[in-house]
PDB file of C-alpha atoms in Angstrom:
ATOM      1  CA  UNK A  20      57.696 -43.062 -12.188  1.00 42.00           C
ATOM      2  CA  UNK A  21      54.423 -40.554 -12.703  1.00 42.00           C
ATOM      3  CA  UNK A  22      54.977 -36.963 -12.839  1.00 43.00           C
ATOM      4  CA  UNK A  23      54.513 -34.797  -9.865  1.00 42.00           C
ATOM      5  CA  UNK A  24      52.731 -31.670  -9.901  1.00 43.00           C
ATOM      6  CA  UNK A  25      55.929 -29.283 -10.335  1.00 44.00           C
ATOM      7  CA  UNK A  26      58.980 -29.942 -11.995  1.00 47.00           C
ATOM      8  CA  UNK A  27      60.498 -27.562  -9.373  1.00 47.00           C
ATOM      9  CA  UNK A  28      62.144 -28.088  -6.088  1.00 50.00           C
ATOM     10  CA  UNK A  29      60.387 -26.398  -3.054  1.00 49.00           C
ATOM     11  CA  UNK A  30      62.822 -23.823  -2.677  1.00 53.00           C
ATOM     12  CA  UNK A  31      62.616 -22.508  -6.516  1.00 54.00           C
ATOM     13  CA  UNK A  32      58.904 -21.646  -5.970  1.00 55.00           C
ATOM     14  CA  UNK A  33      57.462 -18.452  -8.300  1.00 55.00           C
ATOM     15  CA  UNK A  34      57.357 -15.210  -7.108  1.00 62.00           C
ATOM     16  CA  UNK A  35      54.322 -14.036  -6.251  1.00 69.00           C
ATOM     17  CA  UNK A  36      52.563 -11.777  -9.157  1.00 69.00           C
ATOM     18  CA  UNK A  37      51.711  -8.233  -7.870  1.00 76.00           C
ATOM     19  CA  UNK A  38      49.047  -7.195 -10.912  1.00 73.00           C
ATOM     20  CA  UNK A  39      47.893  -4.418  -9.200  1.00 78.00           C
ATOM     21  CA  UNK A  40      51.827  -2.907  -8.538  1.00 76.00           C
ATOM     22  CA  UNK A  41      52.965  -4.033 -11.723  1.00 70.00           C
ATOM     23  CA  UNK A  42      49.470  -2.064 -13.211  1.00 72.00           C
ATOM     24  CA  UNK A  43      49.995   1.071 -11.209  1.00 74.00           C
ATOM     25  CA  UNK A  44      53.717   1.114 -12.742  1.00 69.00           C
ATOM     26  CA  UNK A  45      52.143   0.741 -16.000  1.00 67.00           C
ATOM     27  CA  UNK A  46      49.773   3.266 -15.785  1.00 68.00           C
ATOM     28  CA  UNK A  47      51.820   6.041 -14.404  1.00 67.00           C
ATOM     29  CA  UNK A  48      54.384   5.541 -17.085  1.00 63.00           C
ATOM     30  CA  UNK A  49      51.482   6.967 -20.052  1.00 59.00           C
ATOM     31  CA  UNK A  50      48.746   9.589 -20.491  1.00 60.00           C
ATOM     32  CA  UNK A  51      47.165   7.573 -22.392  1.00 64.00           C
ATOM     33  CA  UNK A  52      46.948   5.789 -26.335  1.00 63.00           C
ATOM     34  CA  UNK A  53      48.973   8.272 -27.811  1.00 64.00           C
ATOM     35  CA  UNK A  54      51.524   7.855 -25.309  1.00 68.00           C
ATOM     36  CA  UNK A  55      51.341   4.480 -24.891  1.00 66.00           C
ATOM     37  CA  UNK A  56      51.852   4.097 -28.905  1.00 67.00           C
ATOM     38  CA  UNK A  57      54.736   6.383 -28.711  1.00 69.00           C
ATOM     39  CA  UNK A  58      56.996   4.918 -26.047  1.00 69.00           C
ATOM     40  CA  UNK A  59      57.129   1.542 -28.713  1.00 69.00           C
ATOM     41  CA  UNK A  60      55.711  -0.740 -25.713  1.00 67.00           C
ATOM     42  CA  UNK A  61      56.738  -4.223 -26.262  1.00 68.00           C
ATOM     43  CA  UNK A  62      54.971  -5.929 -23.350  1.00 70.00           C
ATOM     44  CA  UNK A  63      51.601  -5.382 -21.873  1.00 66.00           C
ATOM     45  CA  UNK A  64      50.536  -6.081 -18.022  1.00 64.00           C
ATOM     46  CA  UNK A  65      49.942  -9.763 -17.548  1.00 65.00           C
ATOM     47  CA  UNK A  66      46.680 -10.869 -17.528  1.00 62.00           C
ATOM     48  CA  UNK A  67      45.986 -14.531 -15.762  1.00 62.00           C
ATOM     49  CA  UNK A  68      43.021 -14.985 -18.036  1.00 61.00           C
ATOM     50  CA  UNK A  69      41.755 -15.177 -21.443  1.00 59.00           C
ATOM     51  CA  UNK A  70      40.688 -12.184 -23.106  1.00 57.00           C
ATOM     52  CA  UNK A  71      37.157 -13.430 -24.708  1.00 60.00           C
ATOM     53  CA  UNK A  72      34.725 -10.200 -24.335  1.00 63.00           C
ATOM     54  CA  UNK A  73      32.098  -8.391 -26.519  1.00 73.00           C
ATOM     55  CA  UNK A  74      31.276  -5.026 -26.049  1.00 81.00           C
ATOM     56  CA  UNK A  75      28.178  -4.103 -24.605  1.00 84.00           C
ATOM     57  CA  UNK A  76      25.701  -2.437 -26.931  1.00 88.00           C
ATOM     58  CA  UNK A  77      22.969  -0.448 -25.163  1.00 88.00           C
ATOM     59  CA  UNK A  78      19.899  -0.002 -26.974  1.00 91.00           C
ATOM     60  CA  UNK A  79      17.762   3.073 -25.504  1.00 91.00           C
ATOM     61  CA  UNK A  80      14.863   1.784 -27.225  1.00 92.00           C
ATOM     62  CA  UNK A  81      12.113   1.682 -25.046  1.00 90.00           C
ATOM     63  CA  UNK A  82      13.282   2.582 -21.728  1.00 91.00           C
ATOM     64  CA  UNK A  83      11.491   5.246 -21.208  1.00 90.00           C
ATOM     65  CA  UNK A  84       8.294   3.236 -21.364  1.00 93.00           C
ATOM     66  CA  UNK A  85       9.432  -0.021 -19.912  1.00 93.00           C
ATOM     67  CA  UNK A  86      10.975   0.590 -16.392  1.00 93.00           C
ATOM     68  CA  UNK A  87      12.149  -3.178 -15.949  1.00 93.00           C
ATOM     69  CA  UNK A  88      14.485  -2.670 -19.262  1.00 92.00           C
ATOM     70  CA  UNK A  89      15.398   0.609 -17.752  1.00 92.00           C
ATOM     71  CA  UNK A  90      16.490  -1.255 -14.515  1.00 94.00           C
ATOM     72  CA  UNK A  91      18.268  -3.992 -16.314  1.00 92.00           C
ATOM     73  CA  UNK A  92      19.844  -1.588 -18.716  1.00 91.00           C
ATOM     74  CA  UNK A  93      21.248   0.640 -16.149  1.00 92.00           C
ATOM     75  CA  UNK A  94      22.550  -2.598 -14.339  1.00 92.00           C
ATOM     76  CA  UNK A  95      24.254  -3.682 -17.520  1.00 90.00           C
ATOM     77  CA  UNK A  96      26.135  -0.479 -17.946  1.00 89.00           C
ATOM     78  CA  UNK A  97      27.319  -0.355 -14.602  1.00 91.00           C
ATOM     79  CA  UNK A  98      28.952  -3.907 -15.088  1.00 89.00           C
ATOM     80  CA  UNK A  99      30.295  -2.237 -18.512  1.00 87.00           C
ATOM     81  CA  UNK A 100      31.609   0.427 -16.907  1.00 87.00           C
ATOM     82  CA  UNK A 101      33.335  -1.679 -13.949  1.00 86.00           C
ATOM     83  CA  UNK A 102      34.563  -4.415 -16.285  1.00 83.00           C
ATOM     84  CA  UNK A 103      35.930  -2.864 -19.337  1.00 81.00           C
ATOM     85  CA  UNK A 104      35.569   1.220 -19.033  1.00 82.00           C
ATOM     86  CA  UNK A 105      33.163   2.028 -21.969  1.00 82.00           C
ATOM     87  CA  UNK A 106      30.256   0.407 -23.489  1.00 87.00           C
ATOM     88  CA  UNK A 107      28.240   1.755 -27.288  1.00 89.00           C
ATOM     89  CA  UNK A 108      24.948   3.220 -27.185  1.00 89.00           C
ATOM     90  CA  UNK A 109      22.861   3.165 -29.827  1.00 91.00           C
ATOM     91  CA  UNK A 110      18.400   4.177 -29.964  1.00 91.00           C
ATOM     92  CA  UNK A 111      19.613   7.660 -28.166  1.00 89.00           C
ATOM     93  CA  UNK A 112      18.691  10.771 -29.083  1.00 87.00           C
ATOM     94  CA  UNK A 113      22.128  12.609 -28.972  1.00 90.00           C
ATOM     95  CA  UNK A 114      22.213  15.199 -32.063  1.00 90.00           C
ATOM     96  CA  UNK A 115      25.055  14.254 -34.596  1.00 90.00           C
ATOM     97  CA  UNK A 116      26.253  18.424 -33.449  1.00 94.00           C
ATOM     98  CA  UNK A 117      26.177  17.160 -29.864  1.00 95.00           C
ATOM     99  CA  UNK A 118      28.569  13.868 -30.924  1.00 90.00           C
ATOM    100  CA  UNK A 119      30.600  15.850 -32.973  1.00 93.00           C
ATOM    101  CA  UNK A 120      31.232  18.293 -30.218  1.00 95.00           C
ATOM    102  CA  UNK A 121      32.518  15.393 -28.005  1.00 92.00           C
ATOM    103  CA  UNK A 122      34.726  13.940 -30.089  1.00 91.00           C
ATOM    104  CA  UNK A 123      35.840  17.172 -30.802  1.00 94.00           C
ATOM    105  CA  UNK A 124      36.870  17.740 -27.130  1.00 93.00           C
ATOM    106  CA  UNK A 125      38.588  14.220 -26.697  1.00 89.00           C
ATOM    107  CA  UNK A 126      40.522  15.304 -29.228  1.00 91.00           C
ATOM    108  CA  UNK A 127      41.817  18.488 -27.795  1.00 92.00           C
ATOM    109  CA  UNK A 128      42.522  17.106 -24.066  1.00 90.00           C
ATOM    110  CA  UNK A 129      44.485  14.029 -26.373  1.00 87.00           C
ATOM    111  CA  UNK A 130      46.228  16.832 -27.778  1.00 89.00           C
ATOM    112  CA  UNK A 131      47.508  18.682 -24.660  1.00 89.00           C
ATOM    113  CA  UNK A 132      51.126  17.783 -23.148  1.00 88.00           C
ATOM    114  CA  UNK A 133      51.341  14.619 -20.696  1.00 83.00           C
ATOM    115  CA  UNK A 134      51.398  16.770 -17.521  1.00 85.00           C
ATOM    116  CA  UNK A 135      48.483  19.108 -17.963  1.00 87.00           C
ATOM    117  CA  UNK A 136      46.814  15.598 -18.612  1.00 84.00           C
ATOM    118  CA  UNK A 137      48.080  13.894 -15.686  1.00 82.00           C
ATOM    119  CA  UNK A 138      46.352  16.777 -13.982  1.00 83.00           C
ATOM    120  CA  UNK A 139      43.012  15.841 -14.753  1.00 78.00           C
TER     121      UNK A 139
END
């Protein structure tokens, strides 16, 4: 006799997965790494697909003079931005005082208590 498609009977079908409720949960429960880190989390959100990415890298080489690599870097960092949250940049002219200062500041809001955080 061949195998049917499920092993289950029709009235033992799976619940429907809520990612975005089960997300939102998630989310509200931490701040943030630090948090996230501290409550010991043993299970992450489930994801329905594989996790194969690679960061984007935008070079700022050129755009300035080539307006078609301006246009498809801008478009590239949008999708960046939408996909995954954060992209690198390297070819910009950010001072290493600027950087510093920036990092500097992540760390202080990291630092703050969970509420004042939540806030923002």
């Amino acid at each position: 006799m061949a195998a049917t498609h499920s092993d289950k009977a029709p009235d033992q079908a799976e619940p429907r997965y809520d990612r975005e409720s089960e997300l939102k949960a998630f989310d509200t429960s931490r701040t943030g790494v630090k948090d996230l880190v501290g409550s010991r989390v043993s299970k992450l959100p489930y994801r329905p697909t594989a996790l194969i990415f690679s960061i984007l890298i935008g070079d700022l080489q050129g755009v300035h003079e080539d307006s078609s690599k301006r246009k498809e870097m801008v478009c590239r960092v949008c999708q960046a931005c939408e996909d995954w949250g954060f992209f690198q940049v390297v070819n910009h002219v950010i001072g290493d005082g600027i950087l510093s200062g920036i990092i500097d500041g992540e760390r202080r809001f990291h630092k703050q208590e969970s509420e004042v955080k939540k806030e923002l």
